[in-house]
Amino acid sequence: MNENQSKQGIIAGFFCYLIWGVLPIYWKQLNNVGAFEVLANRFIWSVVFVGLIIVCTGRWQSFKEETALIFSKASMGIRMTLAAIMVSLNWGIFIWAVADGRIVETSMGYYINPLVNVLFGMMFLGERLLNLQKLAVFCATCGIGYLVYQTGSLPWVSIGLPLTFAYYGLLKKVIPGSAFTTTMIETVMISPIALGYLYYLSQRGGNAYQTGDARTLCFIVGAGIVTATPIILFTTAAKLLPFKTVGFLQYLAPSISFLIGVFMYGEPFTTTHAISFGCIWTGLFFYIWSQLKTH
């Protein structure tokens, strides 16, 4: 890999995680629209946006071939369906949490995500955990456990986000096809349900297309762009950069979300949160250390 490719990869990775980090601000602009309606539009407009990219970049033939390959086996088709369900749950939890003033909880979830990936690799792929990785998972577990003990409730947003995304990543690992193809298939599979839900809303008093102003409609249409763009950038970065570099960049997104939640929207960050986050950040330190030693 030459220096120019490395620069391109870093730029793509930086803007990918930057977009994911500031997305809470975008979804906050749609607080007047129900979370599930936003989710439905996210799928519909992602189909439009990704479809245009596939057609305009001459990927239509490869898309058809890869789609035929994926659905040539029932087991692969089931995995593709499960992947679509997992990404639906992940997007739905995130959008609802942002609208409900839980950006800090989403940040915690995405800090935990790489540790859940390590755990899933051990459970489902037979990968062995290094001692530092075991310590990292233990620290994150302590952080969640302390939060549960102090608040008396399970931080299901912080747990649901990494679990659904890790399982989604696990499924995508064994599904053949480019990011464009699999993203298109996922969104197409969910879009009929999304369209049905919007029709249901239209019959029950109106959806955003009937009641929203021009500003709201622009943000709804843009949902497809802000969904698909970081995925494309991530794919570019993953191909051009070493694993350890992508690993460092991924912490940019939850860090930005954390700062936005606390300082921009005034979400509470108590001593309990500080201790819990401290445990998780300590776990991330051990995780990064293990990656550096390995790679």
GROMACS .gro file of C-alpha atoms in nm:
model
  295
    1MET     CA    1   0.000   0.000   0.000
    2ASN     CA    2   0.147   0.337  -0.102
    3GLU     CA    3   0.132   0.664   0.088
    4ASN     CA    4  -0.149   0.804  -0.127
    5GLN     CA    5  -0.372   0.502  -0.060
    6SER     CA    6  -0.301   0.532   0.311
    7LYS     CA    7  -0.406   0.898   0.308
    8GLN     CA    8  -0.725   0.812   0.117
    9GLY     CA    9  -0.805   0.539   0.370
   10ILE     CA   10  -0.751   0.767   0.669
   11ILE     CA   11  -0.966   1.042   0.515
   12ALA     CA   12  -1.245   0.793   0.435
   13GLY     CA   13  -1.229   0.640   0.783
   14PHE     CA   14  -1.220   0.978   0.955
   15PHE     CA   15  -1.527   1.109   0.775
   16CYS     CA   16  -1.708   0.777   0.818
   17TYR     CA   17  -1.682   0.787   1.196
   18LEU     CA   18  -1.730   1.163   1.203
   19ILE     CA   19  -2.067   1.122   1.029
   20TRP     CA   20  -2.169   0.839   1.262
   21GLY     CA   21  -2.064   1.052   1.559
   22VAL     CA   22  -2.271   1.358   1.467
   23LEU     CA   23  -2.578   1.166   1.344
   24PRO     CA   24  -2.760   1.224   1.676
   25ILE     CA   25  -2.782   1.593   1.578
   26TYR     CA   26  -2.942   1.491   1.247
   27TRP     CA   27  -3.201   1.264   1.407
   28LYS     CA   28  -3.281   1.530   1.667
   29GLN     CA   29  -3.411   1.744   1.379
   30LEU     CA   30  -3.684   1.482   1.334
   31ASN     CA   31  -3.809   1.480   1.693
   32ASN     CA   32  -4.152   1.583   1.563
   33VAL     CA   33  -4.166   1.255   1.368
   34GLY     CA   34  -4.214   0.920   1.541
   35ALA     CA   35  -3.903   0.704   1.579
   36PHE     CA   36  -4.054   0.413   1.383
   37GLU     CA   37  -4.164   0.644   1.104
   38VAL     CA   38  -3.808   0.779   1.082
   39LEU     CA   39  -3.679   0.421   1.074
   40ALA     CA   40  -3.921   0.331   0.792
   41ASN     CA   41  -3.805   0.626   0.586
   42ARG     CA   42  -3.442   0.541   0.656
   43PHE     CA   43  -3.490   0.207   0.481
   44ILE     CA   44  -3.695   0.341   0.191
   45TRP     CA   45  -3.459   0.626   0.104
   46SER     CA   46  -3.153   0.405   0.154
   47VAL     CA   47  -3.290   0.180  -0.122
   48VAL     CA   48  -3.324   0.482  -0.350
   49PHE     CA   49  -2.977   0.620  -0.271
   50VAL     CA   50  -2.784   0.291  -0.283
   51GLY     CA   51  -2.978   0.185  -0.592
   52LEU     CA   52  -2.874   0.503  -0.772
   53ILE     CA   53  -2.510   0.443  -0.677
   54ILE     CA   54  -2.524   0.083  -0.805
   55VAL     CA   55  -2.675   0.191  -1.137
   56CYS     CA   56  -2.464   0.505  -1.189
   57THR     CA   57  -2.133   0.333  -1.106
   58GLY     CA   58  -2.196   0.036  -1.335
   59ARG     CA   59  -2.238  -0.217  -1.053
   60TRP     CA   60  -2.578  -0.346  -1.165
   61GLN     CA   61  -2.445  -0.666  -1.324
   62SER     CA   62  -2.226  -0.754  -1.025
   63PHE     CA   63  -2.521  -0.675  -0.797
   64LYS     CA   64  -2.741  -0.927  -0.981
   65GLU     CA   65  -2.468  -1.193  -0.977
   66GLU     CA   66  -2.390  -1.148  -0.607
   67THR     CA   67  -2.762  -1.148  -0.517
   68ALA     CA   68  -2.812  -1.475  -0.708
   69LEU     CA   69  -2.512  -1.623  -0.527
   70ILE     CA   70  -2.642  -1.522  -0.183
   71PHE     CA   71  -2.987  -1.671  -0.240
   72SER     CA   72  -2.861  -1.983  -0.416
   73LYS     CA   73  -2.846  -2.151  -0.074
   74ALA     CA   74  -3.132  -2.144   0.176
   75SER     CA   75  -2.892  -2.112   0.470
   76MET     CA   76  -2.733  -1.802   0.318
   77GLY     CA   77  -3.074  -1.650   0.247
   78ILE     CA   78  -3.173  -1.705   0.611
   79ARG     CA   79  -2.852  -1.534   0.727
   80MET     CA   80  -2.924  -1.241   0.496
   81THR     CA   81  -3.274  -1.213   0.643
   82LEU     CA   82  -3.139  -1.225   0.998
   83ALA     CA   83  -2.885  -0.956   0.907
   84ALA     CA   84  -3.168  -0.733   0.783
   85ILE     CA   85  -3.356  -0.789   1.109
   86MET     CA   86  -3.048  -0.712   1.320
   87VAL     CA   87  -2.971  -0.388   1.138
   88SER     CA   88  -3.340  -0.289   1.170
   89LEU     CA   89  -3.327  -0.342   1.545
   90ASN     CA   90  -2.996  -0.155   1.573
   91TRP     CA   91  -3.116   0.146   1.374
   92GLY     CA   92  -3.450   0.146   1.555
   93ILE     CA   93  -3.292   0.141   1.903
   94PHE     CA   94  -3.050   0.418   1.806
   95ILE     CA   95  -3.313   0.651   1.658
   96TRP     CA   96  -3.552   0.597   1.948
   97ALA     CA   97  -3.275   0.651   2.205
   98VAL     CA   98  -3.163   0.978   2.045
   99ALA     CA   99  -3.521   1.107   2.036
  100ASP     CA  100  -3.568   1.004   2.401
  101GLY     CA  101  -3.259   1.192   2.520
  102ARG     CA  102  -3.031   0.888   2.565
  103ILE     CA  103  -2.735   0.983   2.347
  104VAL     CA  104  -2.492   0.907   2.633
  105GLU     CA  105  -2.635   0.554   2.654
  106THR     CA  106  -2.583   0.505   2.279
  107SER     CA  107  -2.224   0.624   2.321
  108MET     CA  108  -2.168   0.367   2.596
  109GLY     CA  109  -2.314   0.098   2.369
  110TYR     CA  110  -2.075   0.171   2.084
  111TYR     CA  111  -1.778   0.182   2.322
  112ILE     CA  112  -1.875  -0.168   2.431
  113ASN     CA  113  -1.924  -0.289   2.072
  114PRO     CA  114  -1.564  -0.401   1.994
  115LEU     CA  115  -1.554  -0.597   2.320
  116VAL     CA  116  -1.878  -0.775   2.225
  117ASN     CA  117  -1.722  -0.854   1.886
  118VAL     CA  118  -1.432  -1.021   2.066
  119LEU     CA  119  -1.675  -1.221   2.281
  120PHE     CA  120  -1.884  -1.327   1.981
  121GLY     CA  121  -1.569  -1.437   1.799
  122MET     CA  122  -1.494  -1.671   2.086
  123MET     CA  123  -1.852  -1.801   2.116
  124PHE     CA  124  -1.941  -1.849   1.748
  125LEU     CA  125  -1.616  -1.862   1.551
  126GLY     CA  126  -1.397  -2.055   1.792
  127GLU     CA  127  -1.153  -1.767   1.827
  128ARG     CA  128  -0.936  -1.765   2.139
  129LEU     CA  129  -0.929  -1.465   2.370
  130LEU     CA  130  -0.595  -1.322   2.467
  131ASN     CA  131  -0.544  -1.252   2.837
  132LEU     CA  132  -0.568  -0.878   2.775
  133GLN     CA  133  -0.895  -0.929   2.585
  134LYS     CA  134  -1.037  -1.133   2.873
  135LEU     CA  135  -0.943  -0.848   3.105
  136ALA     CA  136  -1.108  -0.599   2.867
  137VAL     CA  137  -1.437  -0.793   2.863
  138PHE     CA  138  -1.423  -0.826   3.244
  139CYS     CA  139  -1.379  -0.449   3.287
  140ALA     CA  140  -1.673  -0.372   3.057
  141THR     CA  141  -1.889  -0.624   3.245
  142CYS     CA  142  -1.796  -0.456   3.573
  143GLY     CA  143  -1.895  -0.118   3.426
  144ILE     CA  144  -2.239  -0.241   3.319
  145GLY     CA  145  -2.283  -0.433   3.646
  146TYR     CA  146  -2.207  -0.124   3.853
  147LEU     CA  147  -2.457   0.082   3.652
  148VAL     CA  148  -2.726  -0.183   3.703
  149TYR     CA  149  -2.649  -0.200   4.078
  150GLN     CA  150  -2.667   0.176   4.126
  151THR     CA  151  -2.970   0.250   3.909
  152GLY     CA  152  -3.166  -0.070   3.971
  153SER     CA  153  -3.240  -0.111   3.601
  154LEU     CA  154  -3.072  -0.267   3.301
  155PRO     CA  155  -2.925  -0.012   3.052
  156TRP     CA  156  -3.087  -0.197   2.765
  157VAL     CA  157  -2.994   0.068   2.506
  158SER     CA  158  -2.624   0.034   2.592
  159ILE     CA  159  -2.654  -0.345   2.574
  160GLY     CA  160  -2.896  -0.376   2.282
  161LEU     CA  161  -2.692  -0.163   2.042
  162PRO     CA  162  -2.364  -0.361   2.064
  163LEU     CA  163  -2.541  -0.698   2.074
  164THR     CA  164  -2.746  -0.631   1.759
  165PHE     CA  165  -2.453  -0.473   1.573
  166ALA     CA  166  -2.209  -0.748   1.674
  167TYR     CA  167  -2.452  -1.017   1.560
  168TYR     CA  168  -2.509  -0.820   1.238
  169GLY     CA  169  -2.133  -0.808   1.182
  170LEU     CA  170  -2.104  -1.179   1.254
  171LEU     CA  171  -2.368  -1.257   0.991
  172LYS     CA  172  -2.212  -1.022   0.733
  173LYS     CA  173  -1.878  -1.193   0.788
  174VAL     CA  174  -2.012  -1.514   0.632
  175ILE     CA  175  -2.232  -1.359   0.360
  176PRO     CA  176  -2.061  -1.317   0.021
  177GLY     CA  177  -2.100  -0.992  -0.171
  178SER     CA  178  -1.987  -0.632  -0.167
  179ALA     CA  179  -2.106  -0.372   0.083
  180PHE     CA  180  -2.323  -0.217  -0.190
  181THR     CA  181  -2.496  -0.546  -0.267
  182THR     CA  182  -2.561  -0.659   0.091
  183THR     CA  183  -2.673  -0.310   0.200
  184MET     CA  184  -2.912  -0.294  -0.094
  185ILE     CA  185  -3.056  -0.638  -0.020
  186GLU     CA  186  -3.104  -0.560   0.350
  187THR     CA  187  -3.289  -0.238   0.283
  188VAL     CA  188  -3.500  -0.387   0.003
  189MET     CA  189  -3.608  -0.673   0.232
  190ILE     CA  190  -3.734  -0.436   0.501
  191SER     CA  191  -3.877  -0.169   0.269
  192PRO     CA  192  -4.215  -0.342   0.205
  193ILE     CA  193  -4.276  -0.343   0.580
  194ALA     CA  194  -4.163   0.020   0.597
  195LEU     CA  195  -4.398   0.118   0.313
  196GLY     CA  196  -4.683  -0.071   0.479
  197TYR     CA  197  -4.622   0.114   0.804
  198LEU     CA  198  -4.626   0.453   0.630
  199TYR     CA  199  -4.952   0.359   0.457
  200TYR     CA  200  -5.096   0.254   0.794
  201LEU     CA  201  -5.001   0.593   0.939
  202SER     CA  202  -5.160   0.772   0.645
  203GLN     CA  203  -5.489   0.595   0.725
  204ARG     CA  204  -5.463   0.674   1.097
  205GLY     CA  205  -5.427   1.048   1.086
  206GLY     CA  206  -5.134   1.116   0.860
  207ASN     CA  207  -4.763   1.058   0.819
  208ALA     CA  208  -4.489   1.319   0.779
  209TYR     CA  209  -4.552   1.344   0.404
  210GLN     CA  210  -4.906   1.465   0.478
  211THR     CA  211  -4.844   1.680   0.786
  212GLY     CA  212  -4.475   1.778   0.780
  213ASP     CA  213  -4.328   2.105   0.657
  214ALA     CA  214  -4.065   2.135   0.383
  215ARG     CA  215  -3.775   2.126   0.632
  216THR     CA  216  -3.895   1.800   0.786
  217LEU     CA  217  -3.942   1.641   0.444
  218CYS     CA  218  -3.587   1.736   0.343
  219PHE     CA  219  -3.446   1.567   0.652
  220ILE     CA  220  -3.657   1.257   0.584
  221VAL     CA  221  -3.535   1.229   0.226
  222GLY     CA  222  -3.177   1.285   0.343
  223ALA     CA  223  -3.205   0.986   0.576
  224GLY     CA  224  -3.097   0.755   0.296
  225ILE     CA  225  -2.786   0.960   0.223
  226VAL     CA  226  -2.670   0.983   0.586
  227THR     CA  227  -2.733   0.609   0.624
  228ALA     CA  228  -2.551   0.482   0.317
  229THR     CA  229  -2.263   0.732   0.290
  230PRO     CA  230  -2.073   0.627   0.606
  231ILE     CA  231  -2.113   0.259   0.511
  232ILE     CA  232  -1.948   0.328   0.174
  233LEU     CA  233  -1.670   0.528   0.342
  234PHE     CA  234  -1.618   0.251   0.597
  235THR     CA  235  -1.578  -0.007   0.321
  236THR     CA  236  -1.317   0.212   0.153
  237ALA     CA  237  -1.123   0.262   0.476
  238ALA     CA  238  -1.131  -0.107   0.564
  239LYS     CA  239  -0.977  -0.197   0.227
  240LEU     CA  240  -0.701   0.066   0.236
  241LEU     CA  241  -0.597   0.070   0.602
  242PRO     CA  242  -0.442  -0.181   0.843
  243PHE     CA  243  -0.684  -0.333   1.093
  244LYS     CA  244  -0.525  -0.155   1.390
  245THR     CA  245  -0.572   0.188   1.226
  246VAL     CA  246  -0.942   0.124   1.161
  247GLY     CA  247  -0.964   0.002   1.522
  248PHE     CA  248  -0.836   0.333   1.654
  249LEU     CA  249  -1.060   0.540   1.427
  250GLN     CA  250  -1.377   0.359   1.536
  251TYR     CA  251  -1.368   0.523   1.881
  252LEU     CA  252  -1.415   0.863   1.720
  253ALA     CA  253  -1.791   0.810   1.673
  254PRO     CA  254  -1.894   0.727   2.033
  255SER     CA  255  -1.657   0.996   2.165
  256ILE     CA  256  -1.830   1.262   1.953
  257SER     CA  257  -2.175   1.129   2.047
  258PHE     CA  258  -2.079   1.135   2.415
  259LEU     CA  259  -1.970   1.500   2.397
  260ILE     CA  260  -2.283   1.595   2.201
  261GLY     CA  261  -2.512   1.427   2.454
  262VAL     CA  262  -2.350   1.585   2.761
  263PHE     CA  263  -2.252   1.932   2.641
  264MET     CA  264  -2.495   2.006   2.358
  265TYR     CA  265  -2.815   1.847   2.487
  266GLY     CA  266  -2.739   1.855   2.860
  267GLU     CA  267  -2.795   1.486   2.926
  268PRO     CA  268  -2.708   1.380   3.283
  269PHE     CA  269  -2.361   1.243   3.352
  270THR     CA  270  -2.349   1.146   3.718
  271THR     CA  271  -2.077   0.994   3.934
  272THR     CA  272  -2.233   0.655   3.863
  273HIS     CA  273  -2.197   0.718   3.489
  274ALA     CA  274  -1.837   0.832   3.539
  275ILE     CA  275  -1.742   0.513   3.724
  276SER     CA  276  -1.924   0.292   3.474
  277PHE     CA  277  -1.765   0.467   3.176
  278GLY     CA  278  -1.430   0.451   3.354
  279CYS     CA  279  -1.452   0.072   3.373
  280ILE     CA  280  -1.549   0.050   3.006
  281TRP     CA  281  -1.271   0.289   2.897
  282THR     CA  282  -1.024   0.082   3.100
  283GLY     CA  283  -1.146  -0.226   2.914
  284LEU     CA  284  -1.096  -0.045   2.584
  285PHE     CA  285  -0.740   0.041   2.688
  286PHE     CA  286  -0.664  -0.328   2.740
  287TYR     CA  287  -0.839  -0.414   2.411
  288ILE     CA  288  -0.634  -0.160   2.213
  289TRP     CA  289  -0.318  -0.280   2.387
  290SER     CA  290  -0.397  -0.636   2.280
  291GLN     CA  291  -0.450  -0.521   1.920
  292LEU     CA  292  -0.118  -0.340   1.916
  293LYS     CA  293   0.064  -0.646   2.050
  294THR     CA  294  -0.108  -0.874   1.796
  295HIS     CA  295  -0.075  -0.655   1.485
   0.00000   0.00000   0.00000
